[in-house]
Amino acid sequence: MSKQIDERITRVLEKFEEIRGCTSCWNEPLNWYAPMSEEEVAAYEKEKGIRLPEEYRRFITSIGANGNKLFYGIAHLDNQKEEGCIPENPFPFSFDNFPFFLYMTEEELDNFDYDSACSGFLHLNTEGCGMDSVLVVNSTDPSVYGTVWFFDFANDYGAVPMRDKKTNKPFSFLDWLEYWAEQEETDNKSFTFSDTAPVPPPPDNPDIVGRQMGWIK
């Protein structure tokens, strides 16, 4: 497995090398910062009682613990406390049950537990204005563990899993990185990770907020 991950990392980094001179984000080229040691990562895992997803773990111990891009940069493992996430508590959502606020009723929104929702993940980066990419590092559902989600509670969006547009496969950490490289390569000025977070058709409920506000027919 580690060999396959290393080969995939190599392919993703090759894509980044092709766009290293790209300055579409904050007018500066991409830089990876120093990786963390195995001992540092193991100490974090022991403290939180978790095991980091292998793709992410291998990347931050061999390539770089963070970077100056994408958007406001990739977050360092040591800075997760500042983000307010609680990785030691299980992630509360699944692929069949996640909060998209426009599909919820006012009562459901009033009772939504924001504190519990911010559990079981690490922040990868922010696009600004509360639009974040997060990596699930603690889940009772093996299929959800290691996947990347779009989180935006600040703008009443919700939390939605990112997926490959062609295969509908949930994003892993390296899928997330590769998608970013592809968007930079095409110089996509309107790029946002919300484009990779599809939602199902709205429920047949006239009381959902989206219908009450006239945004959903």
Tab-separated table of C-alpha atoms in Angstrom:
chain	number	residue	atom	x	y	z
A	1	MET	CA	0.000	0.000	0.000
A	2	SER	CA	2.796	2.450	0.899
A	3	LYS	CA	4.427	1.862	-2.508
A	4	GLN	CA	1.150	2.637	-4.285
A	5	ILE	CA	0.729	5.804	-2.231
A	6	ASP	CA	4.285	6.912	-2.993
A	7	GLU	CA	3.727	6.328	-6.711
A	8	ARG	CA	0.510	8.343	-6.582
A	9	ILE	CA	2.230	11.170	-4.681
A	10	THR	CA	4.930	11.230	-7.353
A	11	ARG	CA	2.333	11.585	-10.107
A	12	VAL	CA	0.510	14.369	-8.272
A	13	LEU	CA	3.762	16.237	-7.587
A	14	GLU	CA	4.678	15.991	-11.256
A	15	LYS	CA	1.481	17.878	-12.058
A	16	PHE	CA	2.406	20.529	-9.526
A	17	GLU	CA	5.867	20.855	-11.065
A	18	GLU	CA	4.220	21.644	-14.384
A	19	ILE	CA	2.397	24.601	-12.800
A	20	ARG	CA	5.065	25.669	-10.291
A	21	GLY	CA	5.411	29.042	-11.994
A	22	CYS	CA	1.662	29.657	-11.926
A	23	THR	CA	0.872	32.825	-9.990
A	24	SER	CA	-2.917	32.814	-10.148
A	25	CYS	CA	-3.154	32.541	-6.361
A	26	TRP	CA	-1.717	35.434	-4.358
A	27	ASN	CA	0.962	36.082	-6.993
A	28	GLU	CA	3.461	33.628	-5.558
A	29	PRO	CA	4.616	30.175	-6.652
A	30	LEU	CA	3.744	27.031	-4.743
A	31	ASN	CA	6.048	26.020	-1.896
A	32	TRP	CA	5.845	22.982	0.361
A	33	TYR	CA	7.241	23.523	3.849
A	34	ALA	CA	9.247	21.080	5.966
A	35	PRO	CA	7.640	17.671	6.592
A	36	MET	CA	6.860	16.446	10.094
A	37	SER	CA	8.788	13.569	11.615
A	38	GLU	CA	7.240	10.158	12.183
A	39	GLU	CA	7.689	10.753	15.911
A	40	GLU	CA	5.744	14.028	15.803
A	41	VAL	CA	2.879	12.493	13.874
A	42	ALA	CA	2.788	9.405	16.090
A	43	ALA	CA	2.644	11.639	19.172
A	44	TYR	CA	-0.326	13.530	17.706
A	45	GLU	CA	-2.114	10.291	16.893
A	46	LYS	CA	-1.515	8.955	20.394
A	47	GLU	CA	-2.793	12.167	21.968
A	48	LYS	CA	-6.010	12.100	19.891
A	49	GLY	CA	-6.470	8.336	19.865
A	50	ILE	CA	-6.683	8.201	16.068
A	51	ARG	CA	-4.723	7.024	13.044
A	52	LEU	CA	-4.314	9.579	10.266
A	53	PRO	CA	-5.360	8.438	6.755
A	54	GLU	CA	-2.344	6.890	5.059
A	55	GLU	CA	-2.239	9.230	2.034
A	56	TYR	CA	-2.251	12.323	4.213
A	57	ARG	CA	0.124	10.815	6.762
A	58	ARG	CA	2.646	9.841	4.111
A	59	PHE	CA	2.482	13.247	2.448
A	60	ILE	CA	3.068	15.322	5.597
A	61	THR	CA	5.971	13.100	6.701
A	62	SER	CA	7.730	12.882	3.336
A	63	ILE	CA	6.834	15.964	1.255
A	64	GLY	CA	5.550	18.839	3.359
A	65	ALA	CA	3.488	19.371	6.488
A	66	ASN	CA	1.784	22.366	4.881
A	67	GLY	CA	2.073	24.775	1.957
A	68	ASN	CA	1.602	28.412	1.040
A	69	LYS	CA	-1.257	27.586	-1.339
A	70	LEU	CA	-4.131	26.636	-2.060
A	71	PHE	CA	-6.124	29.833	-1.409
A	72	TYR	CA	-4.902	30.676	2.119
A	73	GLY	CA	-2.574	27.674	2.278
A	74	ILE	CA	-2.723	24.082	3.492
A	75	ALA	CA	-3.094	23.919	7.275
A	76	HIS	CA	-0.378	22.416	9.470
A	77	LEU	CA	-1.288	19.584	11.833
A	78	ASP	CA	-0.025	21.648	14.787
A	79	ASN	CA	-2.523	24.432	14.016
A	80	GLN	CA	-5.681	22.324	14.168
A	81	LYS	CA	-6.576	23.544	17.678
A	82	GLU	CA	-6.876	27.057	16.288
A	83	GLU	CA	-9.466	25.803	13.810
A	84	GLY	CA	-11.759	24.564	16.587
A	85	CYS	CA	-12.108	20.995	15.311
A	86	ILE	CA	-12.241	17.971	17.641
A	87	PRO	CA	-10.647	15.057	15.747
A	88	GLU	CA	-10.850	12.714	18.737
A	89	ASN	CA	-14.659	12.645	18.492
A	90	PRO	CA	-16.216	10.609	15.634
A	91	PHE	CA	-17.366	12.356	12.477
A	92	PRO	CA	-21.192	12.559	12.715
A	93	PHE	CA	-22.130	12.345	9.016
A	94	SER	CA	-22.296	9.704	6.296
A	95	PHE	CA	-22.662	9.733	2.510
A	96	ASP	CA	-26.395	9.114	2.950
A	97	ASN	CA	-26.905	11.537	5.811
A	98	PHE	CA	-25.243	14.935	5.692
A	99	PRO	CA	-26.498	18.473	6.375
A	100	PHE	CA	-27.316	20.614	3.347
A	101	PHE	CA	-29.063	23.545	4.955
A	102	LEU	CA	-31.390	24.448	2.073
A	103	TYR	CA	-32.943	20.977	2.368
A	104	MET	CA	-33.612	21.331	6.103
A	105	THR	CA	-36.657	22.807	7.838
A	106	GLU	CA	-36.402	25.794	10.167
A	107	GLU	CA	-36.954	23.469	13.116
A	108	GLU	CA	-34.115	21.205	11.988
A	109	LEU	CA	-31.838	24.206	11.596
A	110	ASP	CA	-32.778	25.527	15.026
A	111	ASN	CA	-31.890	22.159	16.559
A	112	PHE	CA	-28.717	21.603	14.551
A	113	ASP	CA	-25.764	20.820	16.844
A	114	TYR	CA	-22.868	22.811	15.411
A	115	ASP	CA	-20.488	21.701	18.161
A	116	SER	CA	-20.990	17.998	17.443
A	117	ALA	CA	-20.753	18.671	13.712
A	118	CYS	CA	-17.192	19.932	14.102
A	119	SER	CA	-15.830	16.520	15.071
A	120	GLY	CA	-13.708	13.814	13.513
A	121	PHE	CA	-11.869	15.868	10.898
A	122	LEU	CA	-8.858	18.061	10.207
A	123	HIS	CA	-8.957	21.335	8.312
A	124	LEU	CA	-7.015	21.119	5.055
A	125	ASN	CA	-7.512	24.680	3.881
A	126	THR	CA	-9.932	27.567	3.631
A	127	GLU	CA	-11.045	29.483	0.571
A	128	GLY	CA	-12.023	32.334	2.872
A	129	CYS	CA	-15.423	33.446	4.182
A	130	GLY	CA	-15.903	30.157	6.044
A	131	MET	CA	-15.570	27.867	3.004
A	132	ASP	CA	-13.284	25.013	4.048
A	133	SER	CA	-11.982	21.647	2.891
A	134	VAL	CA	-11.767	19.066	5.676
A	135	LEU	CA	-10.323	15.554	5.911
A	136	VAL	CA	-12.220	12.918	7.918
A	137	VAL	CA	-9.770	11.250	10.314
A	138	ASN	CA	-12.188	9.585	12.742
A	139	SER	CA	-15.372	7.838	11.638
A	140	THR	CA	-17.329	4.747	12.598
A	141	ASP	CA	-18.031	4.303	8.869
A	142	PRO	CA	-14.920	2.903	7.111
A	143	SER	CA	-16.093	4.268	3.738
A	144	VAL	CA	-16.181	7.835	5.112
A	145	TYR	CA	-12.812	7.686	6.889
A	146	GLY	CA	-10.110	9.385	4.805
A	147	THR	CA	-12.513	11.312	2.564
A	148	VAL	CA	-12.540	15.068	1.962
A	149	TRP	CA	-15.639	17.227	2.515
A	150	PHE	CA	-16.673	20.785	1.718
A	151	PHE	CA	-17.665	22.559	4.942
A	152	ASP	CA	-19.407	25.920	4.964
A	153	PHE	CA	-21.528	26.739	7.977
A	154	ALA	CA	-20.785	30.471	7.783
A	155	ASN	CA	-22.857	30.905	4.621
A	156	ASP	CA	-25.647	28.455	5.540
A	157	TYR	CA	-24.422	25.817	3.084
A	158	GLY	CA	-23.657	22.788	5.225
A	159	ALA	CA	-21.263	19.848	4.916
A	160	VAL	CA	-21.116	17.836	1.692
A	161	PRO	CA	-18.664	15.117	0.561
A	162	MET	CA	-16.462	15.979	-2.414
A	163	ARG	CA	-16.633	13.597	-5.374
A	164	ASP	CA	-14.966	13.003	-8.709
A	165	LYS	CA	-17.285	14.465	-11.342
A	166	LYS	CA	-16.719	11.573	-13.757
A	167	THR	CA	-16.765	8.561	-11.437
A	168	ASN	CA	-18.711	9.940	-8.442
A	169	LYS	CA	-15.973	8.454	-6.242
A	170	PRO	CA	-15.475	10.332	-2.950
A	171	PHE	CA	-12.287	12.385	-2.795
A	172	SER	CA	-9.323	11.141	-0.807
A	173	PHE	CA	-6.529	13.534	0.205
A	174	LEU	CA	-4.537	12.874	-2.974
A	175	ASP	CA	-7.685	13.167	-5.121
A	176	TRP	CA	-8.204	16.584	-3.541
A	177	LEU	CA	-4.627	17.659	-4.272
A	178	GLU	CA	-4.759	16.391	-7.838
A	179	TYR	CA	-8.022	18.191	-8.559
A	180	TRP	CA	-6.455	21.407	-7.313
A	181	ALA	CA	-3.446	20.916	-9.612
A	182	GLU	CA	-5.743	20.319	-12.584
A	183	GLN	CA	-7.701	23.509	-11.882
A	184	GLU	CA	-4.498	25.535	-11.591
A	185	GLU	CA	-3.247	24.017	-14.841
A	186	THR	CA	-6.366	25.183	-16.690
A	187	ASP	CA	-6.077	28.587	-14.964
A	188	ASN	CA	-9.635	28.287	-13.669
A	189	LYS	CA	-10.232	31.723	-12.096
A	190	SER	CA	-13.644	30.733	-10.723
A	191	PHE	CA	-12.332	27.591	-9.056
A	192	THR	CA	-13.976	26.545	-5.784
A	193	PHE	CA	-14.081	23.141	-4.121
A	194	SER	CA	-17.853	23.490	-3.745
A	195	ASP	CA	-17.980	22.470	-7.428
A	196	THR	CA	-16.973	18.966	-6.330
A	197	ALA	CA	-19.662	18.684	-3.638
A	198	PRO	CA	-22.876	17.597	-5.403
A	199	VAL	CA	-26.161	17.322	-3.532
A	200	PRO	CA	-29.063	14.973	-4.311
A	201	PRO	CA	-32.418	16.265	-5.611
A	202	PRO	CA	-34.409	18.162	-2.952
A	203	PRO	CA	-36.765	16.197	-0.719
A	204	ASP	CA	-40.488	16.289	-1.342
A	205	ASN	CA	-41.114	18.621	1.570
A	206	PRO	CA	-42.692	22.074	1.142
A	207	ASP	CA	-41.256	23.217	4.485
A	208	ILE	CA	-37.565	23.023	3.650
A	209	VAL	CA	-35.796	26.378	3.887
A	210	GLY	CA	-34.896	26.445	0.199
A	211	ARG	CA	-38.572	26.269	-0.792
A	212	GLN	CA	-39.703	28.652	1.902
A	213	MET	CA	-37.246	31.232	0.545
A	214	GLY	CA	-38.227	30.579	-3.093
A	215	TRP	CA	-34.789	29.286	-4.124
A	216	ILE	CA	-36.039	25.748	-4.817
A	217	LYS	CA	-39.194	25.011	-6.792
